[in-house]
Amino acid sequence: MVVVMQERATDEQVQQVIAQLTQMGFDVHRSTGALRTVLGAVGGNRQFDTRLLEVFEGVQEVVRITEPYKLAGRTFKPENTVVSVGDVRIGGDEVIVMAGPCSAESEEQVEASAAAVRRAGAKVLRGGAFKPRSSPYSFQGMGEEGLRLLKSAADRHNLKLVSEVMDLSQIELISKYADILQVGARNMQNFTLLRELGRSRTPILLKRGISATIEEWLLSAEYILAGGNMNVVLCERGIRTFESYTRNTLDISAIPVIHKLSHLPIVADPSHGSGRRDMVPSMARAAVAAGADGLIIEVHTDPDHALSDGAQSLYPNQFDGLMAELRIIAPAIGRAICLEPVTRRGWGV
Ligand code: PEP
Ligand code: MN
């Protein structure tokens, strides 16, 4: 349920409504927009008469939310959420590009990838140190040493860092190094992990599960939001369909659907979404054209020898070319993007 306060409602009136809702057993989440305050009430007694609240001073209306997700929906928060990662804003005007290797493999590889993606205009370095591999015999990641390499390369190149957290026991460690914690597709419904991430205030990149519906995905986001962490970025990374030509089917249509249903930003991952380097640029262009708030792309300086996901990793020069194309597409739909490769003119947005 959502309680929409009047534009002129005082803080005291808001507090009185919060106290009443709390007394009725609801958990209350406050969203203060440019014009008015909206209170999201979850849990509690669903059957009660909403008029009990409508008569409170300062209340404009009380709306029952029919969707199963509450805090993730636009009814609770009509304005877009912008997730700030230092000075990088995901969900604002600018399309944010995150790029880097699938996994950290060595100091040289991490350094060369960070330099290349930053030069081309990425603002966030991606890279896994703990890898969820389909086979237990595949490379499992470098662990803390990988995080250390990623963090120092990110700092050297003025990039933020996103890295995957696979289970509860890794949250504290990875939070020391990464600015954004990635929840991988295989973990989208690891509810104990999601609940714990709700207690954190570190931004979360929540990937869509391999066979998750959009509603299930938003309900997973709800677990994090319900814990009080409103810094959630959704990531469409392709779903499993009957098509076997591509590794996954990138669901571009999820982008406008999410924008309609939710205030949370959404980025697209054309690398896992296609599984093929030759398709990544076209899928990336399509995602930006469809309104994605950002992209996360695998880039490797020597993809033919990568320890994971080499076939879908772009060569640095391909990534440069893609960024140049995105600089044409983003403004065409009213979005900003880092205007020039940094070596030439510094950041320009
Ligand atoms: C990754 O980003 O390298 C990864 C494992 O992603 P996903 O969870 O989408 O498969
Ligand atoms: Mn990967």
CSV table of C-alpha atoms and ligand atoms in Angstrom, one decimal:
chain,number,residue,atom,x,y,z
A,1,MET,CA,0.0,0.0,0.0
A,2,VAL,CA,1.1,3.5,-0.7
A,3,VAL,CA,0.1,6.7,1.2
A,4,VAL,CA,0.5,9.7,-1.0
A,5,MET,CA,0.9,12.9,1.0
A,6,GLN,CA,-0.3,16.3,-0.1
A,7,GLU,CA,2.2,18.7,-1.6
A,8,ARG,CA,1.9,21.0,1.4
A,9,ALA,CA,2.0,18.2,4.0
A,10,THR,CA,4.3,19.1,6.9
A,11,ASP,CA,7.0,16.8,8.3
A,12,GLU,CA,4.9,16.4,11.5
A,13,GLN,CA,1.9,15.2,9.5
A,14,VAL,CA,4.2,12.7,7.6
A,15,GLN,CA,5.5,11.5,11.0
A,16,GLN,CA,2.0,11.0,12.3
A,17,VAL,CA,1.1,8.8,9.4
A,18,ILE,CA,4.3,6.8,9.8
A,19,ALA,CA,3.6,6.3,13.5
A,20,GLN,CA,0.1,5.0,12.7
A,21,LEU,CA,1.3,2.6,10.0
A,22,THR,CA,4.0,1.3,12.2
A,23,GLN,CA,1.5,0.7,15.0
A,24,MET,CA,-0.6,-1.2,12.5
A,25,GLY,CA,2.3,-3.6,11.9
A,26,PHE,CA,3.6,-2.2,8.5
A,27,ASP,CA,7.2,-1.6,7.6
A,28,VAL,CA,7.3,2.0,6.3
A,29,HIS,CA,9.6,3.2,3.5
A,30,ARG,CA,9.6,6.9,2.8
A,31,SER,CA,10.2,8.3,-0.6
A,32,THR,CA,10.6,12.1,-0.8
A,33,GLY,CA,10.1,13.3,-4.3
A,34,ALA,CA,10.4,16.8,-5.8
A,35,LEU,CA,6.8,17.6,-5.1
A,36,ARG,CA,5.5,15.3,-2.4
A,37,THR,CA,6.3,12.5,0.0
A,38,VAL,CA,5.1,9.0,-0.7
A,39,LEU,CA,5.0,6.3,2.1
A,40,GLY,CA,5.3,2.7,1.0
A,41,ALA,CA,3.8,0.4,3.6
A,42,VAL,CA,4.6,-3.3,3.4
A,43,GLY,CA,3.5,-6.3,5.5
A,44,GLY,CA,0.9,-5.5,8.1
A,45,ASN,CA,-2.8,-6.2,7.9
A,46,ARG,CA,-3.9,-6.1,4.2
A,47,GLN,CA,-7.7,-6.1,5.0
A,48,PHE,CA,-7.9,-2.9,6.9
A,49,ASP,CA,-10.1,0.0,5.8
A,50,THR,CA,-7.9,2.5,3.9
A,51,ARG,CA,-10.2,5.4,5.0
A,52,LEU,CA,-8.6,5.1,8.5
A,53,LEU,CA,-5.6,6.7,6.9
A,54,GLU,CA,-7.3,8.9,4.4
A,55,VAL,CA,-8.7,11.0,7.2
A,56,PHE,CA,-5.2,11.9,8.5
A,57,GLU,CA,-4.1,15.5,8.1
A,58,GLY,CA,-1.9,15.9,5.0
A,59,VAL,CA,-2.9,12.7,3.3
A,60,GLN,CA,-3.8,13.0,-0.4
A,61,GLU,CA,-4.7,9.4,-1.1
A,62,VAL,CA,-4.2,5.8,-0.1
A,63,VAL,CA,-3.5,3.4,-2.9
A,64,ARG,CA,-3.4,-0.4,-2.6
A,65,ILE,CA,-0.6,-1.8,-4.8
A,66,THR,CA,-1.8,-4.7,-6.8
A,67,GLU,CA,1.6,-5.8,-8.1
A,68,PRO,CA,3.4,-8.3,-5.9
A,69,TYR,CA,6.5,-6.1,-5.7
A,70,LYS,CA,5.8,-2.8,-3.9
A,71,LEU,CA,9.0,-0.8,-3.4
A,72,ALA,CA,10.4,-1.6,-6.8
A,73,GLY,CA,7.2,-0.3,-8.5
A,74,ARG,CA,6.4,3.1,-10.0
A,75,THR,CA,3.3,3.4,-7.8
A,76,PHE,CA,5.6,3.8,-4.7
A,77,LYS,CA,8.1,5.9,-6.5
A,78,PRO,CA,7.0,7.6,-9.7
A,79,GLU,CA,10.4,9.3,-10.4
A,80,ASN,CA,13.4,7.4,-11.8
A,81,THR,CA,15.9,6.3,-9.2
A,82,VAL,CA,19.4,7.5,-9.8
A,83,VAL,CA,22.0,5.2,-8.2
A,84,SER,CA,25.1,7.3,-7.3
A,85,VAL,CA,28.5,5.6,-7.3
A,86,GLY,CA,30.7,8.4,-6.2
A,87,ASP,CA,30.3,10.9,-9.1
A,88,VAL,CA,29.0,8.3,-11.5
A,89,ARG,CA,25.2,8.4,-11.7
A,90,ILE,CA,23.4,5.4,-13.1
A,91,GLY,CA,19.8,6.2,-14.2
A,92,GLY,CA,20.3,9.9,-14.9
A,93,ASP,CA,20.8,11.5,-18.3
A,94,GLU,CA,24.1,9.8,-19.0
A,95,VAL,CA,24.4,6.3,-20.4
A,96,ILE,CA,27.1,4.7,-18.2
A,97,VAL,CA,29.4,2.1,-19.7
A,98,MET,CA,31.0,-0.6,-17.5
A,99,ALA,CA,33.6,-2.7,-19.2
A,100,GLY,CA,36.5,-5.0,-18.5
A,101,PRO,CA,37.4,-8.7,-18.5
A,102,CYS,CA,35.1,-11.5,-17.4
A,103,SER,CA,37.6,-12.4,-14.8
A,104,ALA,CA,40.8,-11.0,-13.3
A,105,GLU,CA,43.6,-13.2,-14.5
A,106,SER,CA,46.9,-11.4,-13.9
A,107,GLU,CA,48.2,-8.0,-13.0
A,108,GLU,CA,49.2,-7.3,-16.6
A,109,GLN,CA,45.8,-8.3,-18.0
A,110,VAL,CA,43.8,-6.3,-15.4
A,111,GLU,CA,46.0,-3.2,-15.9
A,112,ALA,CA,45.9,-3.4,-19.7
A,113,SER,CA,42.1,-3.9,-19.7
A,114,ALA,CA,41.4,-1.0,-17.3
A,115,ALA,CA,43.6,1.3,-19.4
A,116,ALA,CA,41.9,0.3,-22.6
A,117,VAL,CA,38.3,0.7,-21.4
A,118,ARG,CA,39.0,3.9,-19.6
A,119,ARG,CA,40.6,5.4,-22.7
A,120,ALA,CA,37.5,4.5,-24.7
A,121,GLY,CA,35.2,6.2,-22.3
A,122,ALA,CA,34.0,3.5,-19.8
A,123,LYS,CA,33.4,4.8,-16.3
A,124,VAL,CA,33.2,1.5,-14.4
A,125,LEU,CA,35.7,-1.4,-14.6
A,126,ARG,CA,34.0,-4.8,-14.5
A,127,GLY,CA,35.8,-8.0,-13.5
A,128,GLY,CA,35.1,-11.1,-11.4
A,129,ALA,CA,37.4,-12.5,-8.7
A,130,PHE,CA,34.9,-15.2,-7.7
A,131,LYS,CA,33.4,-16.9,-10.7
A,132,PRO,CA,30.2,-18.9,-10.9
A,133,ARG,CA,31.2,-21.5,-13.5
A,134,SER,CA,28.9,-24.1,-14.9
A,135,SER,CA,31.7,-26.7,-14.4
A,136,PRO,CA,33.6,-27.1,-11.1
A,137,TYR,CA,36.7,-27.8,-13.2
A,138,SER,CA,36.7,-24.4,-15.0
A,139,PHE,CA,38.7,-21.5,-13.7
A,140,GLN,CA,37.0,-20.3,-10.5
A,141,GLY,CA,38.6,-16.8,-10.2
A,142,MET,CA,41.6,-15.4,-8.4
A,143,GLY,CA,39.8,-14.6,-5.1
A,144,GLU,CA,41.0,-11.7,-3.0
A,145,GLU,CA,44.2,-11.3,-5.0
A,146,GLY,CA,42.0,-10.6,-8.1
A,147,LEU,CA,40.0,-8.0,-6.1
A,148,ARG,CA,43.2,-6.3,-5.1
A,149,LEU,CA,44.4,-6.1,-8.7
A,150,LEU,CA,41.0,-4.9,-10.0
A,151,LYS,CA,40.8,-2.2,-7.3
A,152,SER,CA,44.3,-0.9,-7.8
A,153,ALA,CA,43.8,-0.7,-11.6
A,154,ALA,CA,40.4,1.0,-11.2
A,155,ASP,CA,41.9,3.6,-8.9
A,156,ARG,CA,44.8,4.2,-11.2
A,157,HIS,CA,42.5,4.9,-14.1
A,158,ASN,CA,39.8,6.7,-12.2
A,159,LEU,CA,37.2,4.0,-12.7
A,160,LYS,CA,34.7,2.6,-10.3
A,161,LEU,CA,34.7,-1.2,-9.8
A,162,VAL,CA,31.9,-3.7,-10.1
A,163,SER,CA,32.6,-7.3,-9.0
A,164,GLU,CA,30.4,-10.4,-8.3
A,165,VAL,CA,29.5,-11.6,-4.9
A,166,MET,CA,28.5,-15.3,-5.0
A,167,ASP,CA,27.5,-15.9,-1.4
A,168,LEU,CA,26.9,-14.4,2.1
A,169,SER,CA,30.4,-15.1,3.3
A,170,GLN,CA,32.0,-12.9,0.5
A,171,ILE,CA,30.0,-9.7,1.1
A,172,GLU,CA,32.3,-8.2,3.6
A,173,LEU,CA,35.5,-8.9,1.7
A,174,ILE,CA,34.2,-7.8,-1.7
A,175,SER,CA,32.6,-4.6,-0.3
A,176,LYS,CA,36.1,-3.6,0.8
A,177,TYR,CA,37.2,-3.4,-2.9
A,178,ALA,CA,34.2,-3.0,-5.1
A,179,ASP,CA,32.0,0.1,-5.5
A,180,ILE,CA,29.1,-2.0,-6.9
A,181,LEU,CA,28.3,-5.6,-5.9
A,182,GLN,CA,27.1,-7.8,-8.8
A,183,VAL,CA,24.6,-10.5,-8.1
A,184,GLY,CA,24.9,-13.0,-10.9
A,185,ALA,CA,22.2,-14.6,-12.9
A,186,ARG,CA,22.5,-17.9,-11.1
A,187,ASN,CA,22.0,-16.1,-7.8
A,188,MET,CA,19.1,-14.0,-8.6
A,189,GLN,CA,16.9,-16.1,-6.4
A,190,ASN,CA,19.4,-16.6,-3.6
A,191,PHE,CA,17.1,-15.0,-1.1
A,192,THR,CA,19.4,-15.1,1.9
A,193,LEU,CA,22.1,-13.3,-0.1
A,194,LEU,CA,19.6,-10.7,-1.4
A,195,ARG,CA,18.3,-10.1,2.2
A,196,GLU,CA,21.8,-9.6,3.5
A,197,LEU,CA,22.6,-7.2,0.6
A,198,GLY,CA,19.5,-5.2,1.7
A,199,ARG,CA,21.3,-4.5,4.9
A,200,SER,CA,24.3,-3.0,3.0
A,201,ARG,CA,24.2,0.4,1.4
A,202,THR,CA,26.6,-0.5,-1.4
A,203,PRO,CA,25.0,-0.3,-4.9
A,204,ILE,CA,23.9,-3.7,-6.2
A,205,LEU,CA,23.9,-4.8,-9.8
A,206,LEU,CA,21.1,-7.4,-9.9
A,207,LYS,CA,21.3,-9.6,-13.0
A,208,ARG,CA,18.2,-11.2,-14.4
A,209,GLY,CA,18.1,-15.0,-13.8
A,210,ILE,CA,18.6,-17.3,-16.7
A,211,SER,CA,14.9,-18.2,-16.8
A,212,ALA,CA,13.4,-15.5,-14.7
A,213,THR,CA,10.3,-13.6,-15.6
A,214,ILE,CA,10.4,-9.8,-15.2
A,215,GLU,CA,8.0,-10.1,-12.2
A,216,GLU,CA,10.4,-12.6,-10.5
A,217,TRP,CA,13.3,-10.3,-11.2
A,218,LEU,CA,11.5,-7.3,-9.7
A,219,LEU,CA,10.6,-9.4,-6.6
A,220,SER,CA,14.3,-10.3,-6.2
A,221,ALA,CA,15.0,-6.5,-6.3
A,222,GLU,CA,12.3,-6.1,-3.7
A,223,TYR,CA,14.2,-8.3,-1.2
A,224,ILE,CA,17.1,-5.8,-1.4
A,225,LEU,CA,14.9,-2.7,-1.3
A,226,ALA,CA,12.8,-4.1,1.7
A,227,GLY,CA,16.0,-4.3,3.7
A,228,GLY,CA,16.5,-0.6,3.1
A,229,ASN,CA,19.1,-0.6,0.3
A,230,MET,CA,17.5,1.5,-2.4
A,231,ASN,CA,20.7,1.4,-4.6
A,232,VAL,CA,19.6,-1.3,-7.0
A,233,VAL,CA,20.5,-1.4,-10.7
A,234,LEU,CA,18.9,-4.1,-12.8
A,235,CYS,CA,20.8,-5.9,-15.5
A,236,GLU,CA,19.3,-7.7,-18.5
A,237,ARG,CA,21.8,-10.3,-19.5
A,238,GLY,CA,19.8,-12.6,-21.7
A,239,ILE,CA,17.5,-15.4,-20.9
A,240,ARG,CA,17.4,-19.0,-22.0
A,241,THR,CA,15.1,-19.7,-24.9
A,242,PHE,CA,14.7,-22.5,-27.5
A,243,GLU,CA,17.2,-20.7,-29.7
A,244,SER,CA,20.6,-22.3,-29.6
A,245,TYR,CA,22.5,-20.1,-32.1
A,246,THR,CA,23.3,-17.6,-29.4
A,247,ARG,CA,24.3,-18.4,-25.8
A,248,ASN,CA,21.3,-16.5,-24.4
A,249,THR,CA,18.6,-14.4,-26.0
A,250,LEU,CA,19.1,-10.7,-25.0
A,251,ASP,CA,15.6,-9.6,-24.1
A,252,ILE,CA,15.7,-6.0,-25.3
A,253,SER,CA,12.0,-5.6,-24.7
A,254,ALA,CA,12.7,-6.0,-21.0
A,255,ILE,CA,14.2,-2.5,-21.1
A,256,PRO,CA,11.0,-0.5,-21.8
A,257,VAL,CA,9.0,-2.9,-19.7
A,258,ILE,CA,11.2,-2.3,-16.7
A,259,HIS,CA,11.1,1.5,-17.3
A,260,LYS,CA,7.3,1.3,-17.3
A,261,LEU,CA,6.9,-0.9,-14.2
A,262,SER,CA,9.8,0.3,-12.1
A,263,HIS,CA,11.8,3.4,-11.1
A,264,LEU,CA,15.0,1.4,-10.9
A,265,PRO,CA,17.7,1.9,-13.6
A,266,ILE,CA,18.4,-0.9,-16.0
A,267,VAL,CA,21.6,-1.7,-17.8
A,268,ALA,CA,22.1,-4.4,-20.5
A,269,ASP,CA,24.9,-7.0,-20.8
A,270,PRO,CA,25.2,-7.8,-24.5
A,271,SER,CA,28.2,-10.0,-23.8
A,272,HIS,CA,26.4,-12.7,-21.8
A,273,GLY,CA,23.3,-11.8,-23.7
A,274,SER,CA,24.7,-13.1,-27.0
A,275,GLY,CA,27.8,-15.1,-26.1
A,276,ARG,CA,29.4,-14.0,-29.4
A,277,ARG,CA,31.9,-11.2,-29.9
A,278,ASP,CA,30.5,-10.6,-33.4
A,279,MET,CA,27.1,-9.8,-32.1
A,280,VAL,CA,28.0,-7.7,-29.1
A,281,PRO,CA,28.2,-4.3,-30.8
A,282,SER,CA,24.8,-4.6,-32.5
A,283,MET,CA,23.1,-5.8,-29.3
A,284,ALA,CA,24.8,-2.9,-27.4
A,285,ARG,CA,23.6,-0.4,-29.9
A,286,ALA,CA,20.1,-1.8,-29.8
A,287,ALA,CA,20.0,-1.7,-25.9
A,288,VAL,CA,21.0,1.9,-25.8
A,289,ALA,CA,18.5,2.8,-28.5
A,290,ALA,CA,15.8,1.0,-26.5
A,291,GLY,CA,16.6,3.2,-23.5
A,292,ALA,CA,19.1,1.3,-21.4
A,293,ASP,CA,20.7,3.4,-18.6
A,294,GLY,CA,24.0,1.7,-19.2
A,295,LEU,CA,25.9,-1.3,-20.6
A,296,ILE,CA,28.2,-3.8,-19.0
A,297,ILE,CA,30.5,-5.3,-21.6
A,298,GLU,CA,33.4,-7.8,-21.5
A,299,VAL,CA,36.6,-6.5,-23.0
A,300,HIS,CA,39.9,-8.5,-23.0
A,301,THR,CA,43.3,-7.5,-24.4
A,302,ASP,CA,43.9,-11.1,-25.5
A,303,PRO,CA,40.4,-12.8,-25.7
A,304,ASP,CA,41.6,-15.8,-27.5
A,305,HIS,CA,43.5,-16.8,-24.4
A,306,ALA,CA,41.0,-15.6,-21.8
A,307,LEU,CA,40.4,-18.0,-18.9
A,308,SER,CA,36.7,-17.3,-19.1
A,309,ASP,CA,34.2,-16.0,-21.7
A,310,GLY,CA,36.9,-15.2,-24.4
A,311,ALA,CA,34.5,-15.8,-27.3
A,312,GLN,CA,32.2,-13.0,-26.1
A,313,SER,CA,34.9,-10.6,-25.1
A,314,LEU,CA,35.6,-7.6,-27.4
A,315,TYR,CA,39.1,-6.6,-28.5
A,316,PRO,CA,39.9,-3.1,-27.2
A,317,ASN,CA,39.8,-1.7,-30.7
A,318,GLN,CA,36.3,-3.1,-31.2
A,319,PHE,CA,35.2,-1.5,-28.0
A,320,ASP,CA,36.6,1.8,-29.2
A,321,GLY,CA,34.6,1.5,-32.3
A,322,LEU,CA,31.4,0.6,-30.4
A,323,MET,CA,31.9,3.6,-28.1
A,324,ALA,CA,32.2,5.9,-31.2
A,325,GLU,CA,28.8,4.5,-32.4
A,326,LEU,CA,27.2,5.0,-29.1
A,327,ARG,CA,28.2,8.6,-29.2
A,328,ILE,CA,25.9,9.0,-32.1
A,329,ILE,CA,23.0,6.9,-30.8
A,330,ALA,CA,22.8,8.2,-27.3
A,331,PRO,CA,22.2,11.9,-28.2
A,332,ALA,CA,19.7,10.8,-30.9
A,333,ILE,CA,17.4,9.6,-28.1
A,334,GLY,CA,18.2,12.5,-25.7
A,335,ARG,CA,20.9,10.8,-23.6
A,336,ALA,CA,24.4,11.9,-22.8
A,337,ILE,CA,27.4,9.7,-23.0
A,338,CYS,CA,31.1,10.3,-22.4
A,339,LEU,CA,31.8,12.5,-25.5
A,340,GLU,CA,35.4,11.8,-26.3
A,341,PRO,CA,38.0,9.2,-25.6
A,342,VAL,CA,39.6,10.6,-22.4
A,343,THR,CA,43.1,10.9,-23.8
A,344,ARG,CA,41.9,13.5,-26.2
A,345,ARG,CA,39.7,15.9,-24.3
A,346,GLY,CA,39.1,14.6,-20.8
A,347,TRP,CA,35.6,13.8,-19.7
A,348,GLY,CA,32.9,15.6,-21.6
A,349,VAL,CA,29.3,14.9,-21.0
B,1,PEP,C1,29.7,-12.4,-15.5
B,1,PEP,O1,29.3,-11.2,-15.4
B,1,PEP,O2,30.8,-12.7,-15.8
B,1,PEP,C2,28.7,-13.4,-15.2
B,1,PEP,C3,29.1,-14.6,-14.7
B,1,PEP,O3,27.5,-13.0,-15.5
B,1,PEP,P1,26.0,-13.8,-15.4
B,1,PEP,O4,25.7,-14.0,-14.0
B,1,PEP,O5,25.1,-12.9,-16.1
B,1,PEP,O6,26.2,-15.1,-16.2
B,2,MN,MN,31.6,-13.6,-18.0
